[in-house]
Coordinates of C-alpha atoms in Angstrom, one line a residue:
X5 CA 0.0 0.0 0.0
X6 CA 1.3 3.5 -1.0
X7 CA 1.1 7.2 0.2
X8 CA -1.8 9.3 -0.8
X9 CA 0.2 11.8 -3.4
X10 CA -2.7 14.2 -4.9
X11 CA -1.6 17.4 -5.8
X12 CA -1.9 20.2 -3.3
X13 CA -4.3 22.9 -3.9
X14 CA -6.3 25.5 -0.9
X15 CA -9.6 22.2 -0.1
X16 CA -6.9 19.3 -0.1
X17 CA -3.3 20.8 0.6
X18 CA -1.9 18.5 2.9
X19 CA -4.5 15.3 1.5
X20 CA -2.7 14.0 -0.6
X21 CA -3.3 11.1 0.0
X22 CA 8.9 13.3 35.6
X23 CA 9.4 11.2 36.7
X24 CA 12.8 9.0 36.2
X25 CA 12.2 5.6 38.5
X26 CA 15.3 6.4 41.0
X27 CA 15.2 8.0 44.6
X28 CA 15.5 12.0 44.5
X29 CA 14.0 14.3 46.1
X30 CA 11.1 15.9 45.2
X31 CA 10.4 19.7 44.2
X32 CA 9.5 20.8 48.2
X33 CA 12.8 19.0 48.9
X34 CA 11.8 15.9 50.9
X35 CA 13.1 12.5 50.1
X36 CA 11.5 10.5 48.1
X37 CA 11.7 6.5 48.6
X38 CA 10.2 4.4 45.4
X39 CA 10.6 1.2 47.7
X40 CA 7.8 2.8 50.0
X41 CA 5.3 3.1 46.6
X42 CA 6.3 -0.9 45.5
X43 CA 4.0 -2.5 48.2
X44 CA 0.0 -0.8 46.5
X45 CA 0.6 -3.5 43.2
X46 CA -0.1 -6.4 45.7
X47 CA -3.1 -5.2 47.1
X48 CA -4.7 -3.9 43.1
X49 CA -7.5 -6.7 43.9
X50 CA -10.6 -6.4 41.9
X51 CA -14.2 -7.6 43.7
X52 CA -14.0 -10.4 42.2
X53 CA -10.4 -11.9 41.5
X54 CA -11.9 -14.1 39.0
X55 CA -12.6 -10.9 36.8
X56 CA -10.0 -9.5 35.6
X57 CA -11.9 -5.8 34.4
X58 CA -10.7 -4.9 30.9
X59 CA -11.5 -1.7 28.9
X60 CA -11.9 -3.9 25.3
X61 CA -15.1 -5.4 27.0
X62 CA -16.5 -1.9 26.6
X63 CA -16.2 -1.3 23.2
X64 CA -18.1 -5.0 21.7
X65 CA -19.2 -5.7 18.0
X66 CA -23.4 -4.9 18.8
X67 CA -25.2 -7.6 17.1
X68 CA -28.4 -5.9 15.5
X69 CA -29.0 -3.2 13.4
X70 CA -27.6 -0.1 14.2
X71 CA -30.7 1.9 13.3
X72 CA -32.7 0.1 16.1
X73 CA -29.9 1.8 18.6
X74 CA -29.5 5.6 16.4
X75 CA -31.3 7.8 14.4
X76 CA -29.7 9.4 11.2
X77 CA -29.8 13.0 11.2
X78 CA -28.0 14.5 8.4
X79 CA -24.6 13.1 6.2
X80 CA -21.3 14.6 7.6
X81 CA -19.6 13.3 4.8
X82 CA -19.0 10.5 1.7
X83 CA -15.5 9.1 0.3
X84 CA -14.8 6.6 -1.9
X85 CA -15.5 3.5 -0.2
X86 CA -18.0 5.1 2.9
X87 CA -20.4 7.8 4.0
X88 CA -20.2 9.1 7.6
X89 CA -23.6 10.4 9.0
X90 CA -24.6 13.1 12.0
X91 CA -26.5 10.3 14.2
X92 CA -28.4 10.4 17.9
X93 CA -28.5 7.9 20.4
X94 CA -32.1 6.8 20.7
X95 CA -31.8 6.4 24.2
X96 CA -30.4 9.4 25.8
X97 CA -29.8 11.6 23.3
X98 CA -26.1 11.5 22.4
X99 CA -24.5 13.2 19.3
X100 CA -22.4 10.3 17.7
X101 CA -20.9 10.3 14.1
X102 CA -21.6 6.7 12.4
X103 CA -19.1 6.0 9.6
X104 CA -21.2 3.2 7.2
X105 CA -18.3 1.2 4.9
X106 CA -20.1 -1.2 1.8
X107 CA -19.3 -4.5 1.7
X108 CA -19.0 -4.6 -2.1
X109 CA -16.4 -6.3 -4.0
X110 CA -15.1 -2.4 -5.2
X111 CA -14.1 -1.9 -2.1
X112 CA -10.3 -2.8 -1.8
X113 CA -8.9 -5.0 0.5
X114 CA -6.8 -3.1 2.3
X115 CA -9.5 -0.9 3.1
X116 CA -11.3 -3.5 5.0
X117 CA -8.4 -4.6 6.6
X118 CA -8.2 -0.5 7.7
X119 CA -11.5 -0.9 9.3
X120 CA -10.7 -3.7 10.8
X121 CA -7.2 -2.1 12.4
X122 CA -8.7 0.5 13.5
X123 CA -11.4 -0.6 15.0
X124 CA -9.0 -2.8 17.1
X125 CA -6.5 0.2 17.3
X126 CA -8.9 2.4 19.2
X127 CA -10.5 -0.1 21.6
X128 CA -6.9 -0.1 23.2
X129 CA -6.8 3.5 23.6
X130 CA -7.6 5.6 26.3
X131 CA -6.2 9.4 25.7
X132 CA -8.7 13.0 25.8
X133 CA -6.9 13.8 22.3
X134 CA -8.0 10.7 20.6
X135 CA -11.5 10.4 19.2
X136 CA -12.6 7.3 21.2
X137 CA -15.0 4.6 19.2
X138 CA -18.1 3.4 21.3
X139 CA -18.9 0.4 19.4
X140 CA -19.6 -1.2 15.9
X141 CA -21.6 -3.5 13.8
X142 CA -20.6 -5.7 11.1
X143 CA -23.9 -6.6 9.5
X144 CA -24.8 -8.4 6.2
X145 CA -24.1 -5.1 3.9
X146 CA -22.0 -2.8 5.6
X147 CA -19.3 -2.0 8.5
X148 CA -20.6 0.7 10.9
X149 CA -18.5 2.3 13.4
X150 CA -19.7 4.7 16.2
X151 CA -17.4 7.5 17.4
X152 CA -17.5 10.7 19.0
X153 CA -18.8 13.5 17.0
X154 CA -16.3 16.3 16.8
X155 CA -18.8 19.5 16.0
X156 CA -15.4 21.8 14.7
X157 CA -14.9 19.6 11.8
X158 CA -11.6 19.3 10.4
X159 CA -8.4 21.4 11.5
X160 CA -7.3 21.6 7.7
X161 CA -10.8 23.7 7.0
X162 CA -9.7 26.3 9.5
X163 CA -6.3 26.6 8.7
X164 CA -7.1 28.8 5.1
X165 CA -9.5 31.1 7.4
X166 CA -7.6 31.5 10.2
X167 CA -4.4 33.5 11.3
X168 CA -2.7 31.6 14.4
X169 CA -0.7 33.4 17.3
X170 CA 2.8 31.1 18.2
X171 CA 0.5 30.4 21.6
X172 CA -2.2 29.3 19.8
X173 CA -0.7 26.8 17.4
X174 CA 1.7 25.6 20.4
X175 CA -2.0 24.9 22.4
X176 CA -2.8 22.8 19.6
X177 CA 0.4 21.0 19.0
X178 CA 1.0 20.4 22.8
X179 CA -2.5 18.5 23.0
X180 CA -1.1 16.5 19.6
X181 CA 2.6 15.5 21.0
X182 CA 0.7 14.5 24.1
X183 CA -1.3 12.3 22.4
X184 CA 0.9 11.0 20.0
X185 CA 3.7 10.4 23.6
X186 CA 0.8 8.0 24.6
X187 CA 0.0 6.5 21.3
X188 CA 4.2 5.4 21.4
X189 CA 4.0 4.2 24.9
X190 CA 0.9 1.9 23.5
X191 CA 4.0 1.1 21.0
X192 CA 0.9 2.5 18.3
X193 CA 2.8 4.4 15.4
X194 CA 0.2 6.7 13.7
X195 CA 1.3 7.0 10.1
X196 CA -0.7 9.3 8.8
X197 CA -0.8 12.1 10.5
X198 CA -2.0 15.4 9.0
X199 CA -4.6 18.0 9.6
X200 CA -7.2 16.2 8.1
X201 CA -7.0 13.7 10.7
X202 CA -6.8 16.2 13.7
X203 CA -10.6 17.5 14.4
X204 CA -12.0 20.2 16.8
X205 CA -14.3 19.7 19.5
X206 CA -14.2 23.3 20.8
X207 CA -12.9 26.8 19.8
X208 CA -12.5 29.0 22.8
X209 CA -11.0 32.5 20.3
X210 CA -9.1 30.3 18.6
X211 CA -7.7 28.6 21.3
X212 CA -8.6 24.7 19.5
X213 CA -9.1 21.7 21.9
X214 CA -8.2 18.5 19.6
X215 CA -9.0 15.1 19.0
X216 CA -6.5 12.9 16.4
X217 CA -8.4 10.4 13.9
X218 CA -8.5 8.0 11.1
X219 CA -6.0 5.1 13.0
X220 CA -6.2 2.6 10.1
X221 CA -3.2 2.6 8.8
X222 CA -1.6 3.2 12.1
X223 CA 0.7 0.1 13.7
X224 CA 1.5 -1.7 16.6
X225 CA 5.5 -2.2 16.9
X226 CA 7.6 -3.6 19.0
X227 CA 11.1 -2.3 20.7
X228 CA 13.6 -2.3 17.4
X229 CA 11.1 -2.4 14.6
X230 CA 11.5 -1.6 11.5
X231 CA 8.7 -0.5 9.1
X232 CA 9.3 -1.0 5.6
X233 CA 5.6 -0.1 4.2
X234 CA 4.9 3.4 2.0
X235 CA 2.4 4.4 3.6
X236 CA 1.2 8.1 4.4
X237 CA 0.4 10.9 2.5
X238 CA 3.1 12.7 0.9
X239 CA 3.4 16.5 2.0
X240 CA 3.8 14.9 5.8
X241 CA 5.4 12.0 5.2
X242 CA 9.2 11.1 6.8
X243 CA 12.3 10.6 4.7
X244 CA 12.7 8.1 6.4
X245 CA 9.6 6.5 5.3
X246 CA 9.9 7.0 1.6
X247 CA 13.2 4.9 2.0
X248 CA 11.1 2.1 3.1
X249 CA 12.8 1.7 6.4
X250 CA 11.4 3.9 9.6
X251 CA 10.3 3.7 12.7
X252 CA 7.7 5.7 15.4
X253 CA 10.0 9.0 14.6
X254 CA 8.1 8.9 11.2
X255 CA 5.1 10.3 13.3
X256 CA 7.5 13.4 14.6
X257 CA 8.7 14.4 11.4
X258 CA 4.6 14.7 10.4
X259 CA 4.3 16.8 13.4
X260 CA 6.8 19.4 11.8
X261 CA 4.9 19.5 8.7
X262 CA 1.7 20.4 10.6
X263 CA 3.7 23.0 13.1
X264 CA 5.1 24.2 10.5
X265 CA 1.5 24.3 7.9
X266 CA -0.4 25.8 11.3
X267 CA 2.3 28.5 11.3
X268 CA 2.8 29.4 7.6
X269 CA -0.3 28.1 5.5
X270 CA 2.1 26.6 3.5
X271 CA 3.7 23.3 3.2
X272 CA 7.4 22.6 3.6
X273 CA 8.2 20.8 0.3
X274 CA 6.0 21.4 -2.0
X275 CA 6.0 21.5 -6.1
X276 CA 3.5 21.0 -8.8
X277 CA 5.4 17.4 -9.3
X278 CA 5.2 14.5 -6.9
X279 CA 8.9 13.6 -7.9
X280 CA 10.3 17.4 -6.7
X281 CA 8.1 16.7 -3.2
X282 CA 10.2 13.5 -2.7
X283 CA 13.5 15.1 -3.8
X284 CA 12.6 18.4 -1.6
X285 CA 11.9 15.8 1.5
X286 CA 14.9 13.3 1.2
X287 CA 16.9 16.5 1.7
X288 CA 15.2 17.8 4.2
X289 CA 15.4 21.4 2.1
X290 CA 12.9 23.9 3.1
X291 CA 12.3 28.0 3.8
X292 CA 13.3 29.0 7.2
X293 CA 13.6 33.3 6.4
X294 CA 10.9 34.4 4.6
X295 CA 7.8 35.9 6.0
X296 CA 6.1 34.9 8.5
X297 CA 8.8 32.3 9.4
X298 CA 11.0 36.0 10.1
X299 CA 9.0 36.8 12.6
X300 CA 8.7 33.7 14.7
X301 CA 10.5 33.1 18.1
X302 CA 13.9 31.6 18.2
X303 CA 12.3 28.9 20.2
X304 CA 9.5 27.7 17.8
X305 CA 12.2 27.4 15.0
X306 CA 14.2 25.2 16.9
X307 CA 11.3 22.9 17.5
X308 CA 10.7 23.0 14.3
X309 CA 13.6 22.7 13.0
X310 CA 14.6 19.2 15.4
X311 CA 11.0 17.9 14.4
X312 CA 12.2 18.2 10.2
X313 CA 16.2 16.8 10.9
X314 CA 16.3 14.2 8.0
X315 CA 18.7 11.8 10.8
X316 CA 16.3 9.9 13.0
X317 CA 19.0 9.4 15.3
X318 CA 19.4 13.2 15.6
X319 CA 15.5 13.6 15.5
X320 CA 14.0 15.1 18.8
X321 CA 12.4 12.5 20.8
X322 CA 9.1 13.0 22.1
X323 CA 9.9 13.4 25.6
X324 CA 12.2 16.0 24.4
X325 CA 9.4 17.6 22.6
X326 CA 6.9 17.9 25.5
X327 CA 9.9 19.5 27.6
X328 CA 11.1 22.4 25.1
X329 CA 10.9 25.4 26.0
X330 CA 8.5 26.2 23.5
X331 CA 5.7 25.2 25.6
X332 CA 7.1 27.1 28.6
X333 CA 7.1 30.0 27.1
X334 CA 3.7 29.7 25.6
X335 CA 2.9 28.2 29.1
X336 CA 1.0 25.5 26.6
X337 CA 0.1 23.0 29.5
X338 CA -1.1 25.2 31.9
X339 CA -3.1 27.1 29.4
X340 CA -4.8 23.7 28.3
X341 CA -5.3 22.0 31.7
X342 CA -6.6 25.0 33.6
X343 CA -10.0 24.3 35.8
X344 CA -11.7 27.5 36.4
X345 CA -12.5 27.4 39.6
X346 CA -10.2 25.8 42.1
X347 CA -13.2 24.4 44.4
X348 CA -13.7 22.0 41.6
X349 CA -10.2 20.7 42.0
X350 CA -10.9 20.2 45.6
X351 CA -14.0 18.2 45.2
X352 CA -12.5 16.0 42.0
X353 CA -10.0 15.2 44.9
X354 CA -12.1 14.8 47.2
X355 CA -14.6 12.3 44.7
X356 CA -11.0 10.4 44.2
X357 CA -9.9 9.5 47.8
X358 CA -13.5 8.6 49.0
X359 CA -14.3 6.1 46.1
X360 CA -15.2 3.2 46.6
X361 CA -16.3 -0.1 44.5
X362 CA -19.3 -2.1 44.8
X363 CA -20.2 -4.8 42.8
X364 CA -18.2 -5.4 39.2
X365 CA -21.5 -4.5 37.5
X366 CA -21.5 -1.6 39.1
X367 CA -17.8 -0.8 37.9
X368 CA -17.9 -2.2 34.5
X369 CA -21.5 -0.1 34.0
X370 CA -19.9 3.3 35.4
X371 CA -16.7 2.7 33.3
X372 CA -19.2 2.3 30.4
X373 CA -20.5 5.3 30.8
X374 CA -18.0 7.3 31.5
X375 CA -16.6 6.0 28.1
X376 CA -19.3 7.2 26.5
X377 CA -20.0 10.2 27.7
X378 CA -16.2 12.0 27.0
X379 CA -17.4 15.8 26.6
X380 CA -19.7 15.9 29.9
X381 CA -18.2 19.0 32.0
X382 CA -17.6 16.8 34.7
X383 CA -15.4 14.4 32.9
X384 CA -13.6 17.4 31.1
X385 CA -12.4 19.0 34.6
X386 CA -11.3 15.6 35.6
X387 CA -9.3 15.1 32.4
X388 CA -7.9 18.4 33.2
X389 CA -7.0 17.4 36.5
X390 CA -5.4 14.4 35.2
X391 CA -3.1 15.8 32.6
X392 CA -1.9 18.6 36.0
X393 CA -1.2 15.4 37.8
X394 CA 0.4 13.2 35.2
X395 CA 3.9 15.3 35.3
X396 CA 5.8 13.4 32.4
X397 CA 2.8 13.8 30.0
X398 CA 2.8 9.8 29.3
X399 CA -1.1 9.3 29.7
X400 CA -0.3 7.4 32.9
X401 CA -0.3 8.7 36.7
X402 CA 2.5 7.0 38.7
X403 CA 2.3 7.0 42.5
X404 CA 5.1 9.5 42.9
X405 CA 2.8 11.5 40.4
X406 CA 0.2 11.0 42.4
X407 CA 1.5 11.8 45.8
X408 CA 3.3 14.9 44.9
X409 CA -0.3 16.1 43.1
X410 CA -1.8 14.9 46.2
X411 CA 0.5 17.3 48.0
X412 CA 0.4 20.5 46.1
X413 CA -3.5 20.7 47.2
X414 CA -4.2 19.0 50.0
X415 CA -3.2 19.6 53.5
X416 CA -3.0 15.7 55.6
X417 CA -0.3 13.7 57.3
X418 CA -1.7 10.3 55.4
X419 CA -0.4 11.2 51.5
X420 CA 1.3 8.1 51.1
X421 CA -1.5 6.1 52.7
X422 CA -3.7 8.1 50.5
X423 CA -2.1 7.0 47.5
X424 CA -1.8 3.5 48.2
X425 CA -5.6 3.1 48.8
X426 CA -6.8 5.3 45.5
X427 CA -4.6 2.7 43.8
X428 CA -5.7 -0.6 45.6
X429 CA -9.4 0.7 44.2
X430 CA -8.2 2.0 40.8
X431 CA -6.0 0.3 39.1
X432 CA -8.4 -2.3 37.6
X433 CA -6.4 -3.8 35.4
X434 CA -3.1 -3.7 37.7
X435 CA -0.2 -2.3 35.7
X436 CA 0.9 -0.4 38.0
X437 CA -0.6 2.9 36.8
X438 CA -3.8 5.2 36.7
X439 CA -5.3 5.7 33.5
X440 CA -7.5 8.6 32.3
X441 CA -10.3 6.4 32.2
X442 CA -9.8 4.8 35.8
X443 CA -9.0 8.4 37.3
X444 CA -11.8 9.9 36.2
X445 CA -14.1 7.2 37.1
X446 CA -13.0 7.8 40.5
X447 CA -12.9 11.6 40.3
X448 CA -16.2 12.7 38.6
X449 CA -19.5 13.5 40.7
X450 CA -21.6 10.6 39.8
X451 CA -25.1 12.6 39.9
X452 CA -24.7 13.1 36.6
X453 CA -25.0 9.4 35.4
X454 CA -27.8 8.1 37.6
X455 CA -30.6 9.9 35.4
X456 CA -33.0 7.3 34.6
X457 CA -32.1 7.3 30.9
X458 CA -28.6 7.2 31.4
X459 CA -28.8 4.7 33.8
X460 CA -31.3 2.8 31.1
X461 CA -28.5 3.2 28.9
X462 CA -25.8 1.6 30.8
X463 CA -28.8 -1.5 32.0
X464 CA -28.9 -1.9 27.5
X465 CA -25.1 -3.1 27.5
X466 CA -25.5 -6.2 29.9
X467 CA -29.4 -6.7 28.8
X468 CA -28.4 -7.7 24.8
X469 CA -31.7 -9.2 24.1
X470 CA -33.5 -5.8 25.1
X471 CA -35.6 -8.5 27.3
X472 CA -35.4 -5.9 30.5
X473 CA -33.7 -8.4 32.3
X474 CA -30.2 -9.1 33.0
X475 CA -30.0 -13.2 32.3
X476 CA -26.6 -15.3 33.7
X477 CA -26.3 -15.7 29.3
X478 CA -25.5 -11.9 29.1
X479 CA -23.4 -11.6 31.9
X480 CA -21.3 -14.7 30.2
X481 CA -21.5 -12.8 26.8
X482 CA -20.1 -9.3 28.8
X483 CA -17.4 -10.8 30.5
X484 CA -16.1 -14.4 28.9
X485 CA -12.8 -12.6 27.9
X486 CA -12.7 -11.1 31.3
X487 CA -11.9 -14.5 33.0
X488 CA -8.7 -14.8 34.9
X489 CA -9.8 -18.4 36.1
X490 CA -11.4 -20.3 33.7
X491 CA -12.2 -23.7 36.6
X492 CA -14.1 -20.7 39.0
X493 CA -15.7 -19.3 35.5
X494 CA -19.2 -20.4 36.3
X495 CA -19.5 -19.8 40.1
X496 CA -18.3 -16.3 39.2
X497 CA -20.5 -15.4 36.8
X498 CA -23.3 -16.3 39.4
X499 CA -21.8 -14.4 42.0
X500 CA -22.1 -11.3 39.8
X501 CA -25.9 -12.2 39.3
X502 CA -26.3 -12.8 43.2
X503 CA -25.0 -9.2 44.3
X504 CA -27.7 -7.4 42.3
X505 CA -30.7 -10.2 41.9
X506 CA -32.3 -8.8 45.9
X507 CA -35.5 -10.8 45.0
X508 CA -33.2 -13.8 43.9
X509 CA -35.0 -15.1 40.4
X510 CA -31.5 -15.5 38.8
X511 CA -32.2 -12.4 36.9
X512 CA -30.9 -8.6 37.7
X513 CA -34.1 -6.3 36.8
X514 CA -33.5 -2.2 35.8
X515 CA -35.2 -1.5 39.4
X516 CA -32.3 -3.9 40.9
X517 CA -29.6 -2.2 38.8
X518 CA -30.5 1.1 39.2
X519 CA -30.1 0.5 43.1
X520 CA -26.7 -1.0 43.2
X521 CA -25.8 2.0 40.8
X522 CA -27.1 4.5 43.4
X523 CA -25.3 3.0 45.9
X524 CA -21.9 5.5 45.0
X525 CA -24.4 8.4 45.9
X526 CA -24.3 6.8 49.7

């Protein structure tokens, strides 16, 4: 499979298709011993030890028609092998975007097996600058997949209209390296990143809150990979690339081209001939003087610049990236994670160290919806709060992060207690680290979700059959894949029943559900 190499023009330019692990002390000066943090990964128990909770058992192939859970409301958009549609979630409400693929025998291949990888891609994924997938159908005709709808449309369609201030492109590319930091960590290698595949969810003056798309030609590598598949689309791809041998760096170099595109409204290397594009990037040769590039901070061309060095080995690394002082001086981070009002802070805080866990329906229906319901205010601040806490910008809260975020707002004498009890509840899949997800499970005021349609929502992901009753069949169906010990597989399942079913037919009824949910108001 090849790059995308269209010719530029103003609708498709550019579619052409921390903490280091050793003793130190921290920033208030007090000694910090990791050995003290080791002991929490022993106690990371989930209710039942025969359930091992995993996020991919929130995101399931939904056999039925998808019609019979959304309503079309207008089409978003149609390309040459699929139509993406404006949809609403009969149930509560919900703004969705449904992307509908044929299965016709014009559609290539390769773009099945892109469905297919991303769809697998994103159910691993758990980042606030990624669009997150809800679920999908593979019916008789077509492929549908549901994501989050992204009302700003596509960054490229601003770019043309819109002059950027140095702080406001660096807000934008600080969410992106952030996301793409996490996307390496997963060992996930984009591959095609360009503005196209960055959309908006919010434009506060200009100041753009991002979320990264389109992961099906994206991989998952190992430590010393080598890629040796063209793939990309050409005014952002790597040198590196176009040589046929590359690796996650390719995704930096792309980053360039967009800081640079956000910046300029141009394209690096660009000609009216594909053959002068390659030429122009296997040498790396572009403008760095003329206007506006004159008038840019020394510290913006030196990103730039180390993003678009031809030498991977000389390439800036990510973690370099997040630390230049770029950001700093655009105070980036800050900018992007502030909350408002500080009392919100307080009470996230306060939601986190008094959480508690019930019953695993209760857990795997509250991580449900707090999946599906990314742009709730709520969830927002606690992502916020997150990102303040997560000091290395890896999409993962360490206990050291945790206890010196712990610290900077809350006066007690039990931090380190503190820490090791949030993780014994929240680390539900015991890595050794808080996710976004898990955090802000923990951290958001659960009012919001106990409405009776919400909660009628949440009841529709265990009750498949839509018979009103949760049956020991669905709960099987739910959490098969979830089973740490297959001899206790049965006597589990039943014990999950047993917490809920309080009139004890072997069946867990809305009324019963909607109880054991309301139970985190206590």
């Amino acid at each position: 499979m090849g790059f995308d190499n269209s010719k530029p023009n103003k609708k498709n330019q550019g579619n052409d298709n921390l903490i280091n692990k050793s003793n130190k002390k921290d920033e208030l000066g007090e000694e910090f011993i990791l050995e003290d943090w080791e002991v929490y990964n022993d106690k990371n128990k989930n209710i039942d030890n025969t359930i091992k909770f995993d996020k991919d058992l929130l995101i399931s192939e939904a056999d039925r028609d998808p019609l019979k859970d959304y309503e079309e409301k207008k089409l978003l958009g149609e390309g040459s092998y699929g139509k993406v549609f404006l949809v609403g979630h009969k149930i509560t409400g919900a703004t969705r975007a449904m992307k509908v693929i044929q299965k016709v025998e014009e559609i290539d291949e390769n773009n099945v097996l892109e469905i297919l990888n991303e769809i697998n891609v994103l159910k691993k994924i758990d980042h606030p600058n990624i669009i997150k997938i809800f679920e999908f159908y593979i019916q008789n005709d077509n492929y549908y997949l549901i994501t989050e709808y992204c009302g700003g449309g596509e960054l490229f369609e601003l770019v043309n209209d819109t002059h950027f201030t140095e702080s406001q492109v660096a807000y934008v590319m600080y969410q992106l390296f952030s996301a793409i930091n996490y996307c390496h960590k997963m060992k996930i290698i984009h591959r095609d990143l360009k503005p196209e595949n960055i959309l908006l969810t919010k434009n506060n003056n200009n100041y753009l809150d991002i979320k990264i798309c389109d992961f099906g030609t994206s991989q998952i590598f190992k430590k010393g990979d080598i890629q040796k598949e063209t793939i990309g689309s050409l005014y952002y791809v790597a040198p590196e690339v176009l040589k046929k041998k590359y690796n996650f760096k390719c995704d930096l170099w792309s980053c360039g081209v967009i800081m640079y595109f956000l910046l300029t409204k141009k394209v690096p290397f660009s000609s009216a001939f594909n053959n002068e594009i390659i030429e122009k990037i296997k040498k790396g040769e572009y403008d760095t003087k003329s206007p506006p590039l004159d008038k840019l901070s020394p510290n913006a061309l030196d990103l730039m610049q180390k993003l678009l060095t031809i030498d991977v080995n000389k390439r800036i690394n990510i973690q370099e990236v997040l630390n230049h002082p770029w950001f700093k001086e655009q105070n980036s981070k800050e900018l992007y994670n502030k909350i408002l009002d500080e009392k919100i802070a307080q009470r996230l805080l306060t939601n986190l160290k008094k959480y508690k866990k019930n019953s695993i329906i209760q857990e795997t229906a509250l991580a449900y919806l707090v999946h599906n319901f990314p742009q709730m205010k709520g969830v927002i601040n606690a992502c916020k709060l997150f990102n303040q806490i997560d000091l290395n910008g890896d999409g993962k809260i360490t206990g050291e992060e945790l206890y010196l975020g712990l610290k900077q707002r809350l006066n007690s004498d039990s931090l380190v207690e503190d820490v090791k009890n949030i993780f014994s509840v929240l680390d539900m899949n015991n890595d050794g680290f808080i996710e976004y997800e898990e955090f802000v499970r923990a951290a958001v005021s659960k009012e919001k979700f106990m409405g009776e349609n919400v909660l009628k929502f949440a009841f529709r992901f265990f009750d498949k059959d839509n018979s009103g009753k949760i049956e020991l069949k669905e709960i099987e169906t739910v959490f098969k894949n979830s089973v740490s010990d297959k001899e206790h597989m049965e006597e589990a399942f039943n014990k999950i029943i047993f917490e809920v079913d309080k009139n004890r037919d072997g069946k867990i009824s809305f009324e019963e559900f909607s109880k054991v949910m309301k139970k985190m108001l206590d």
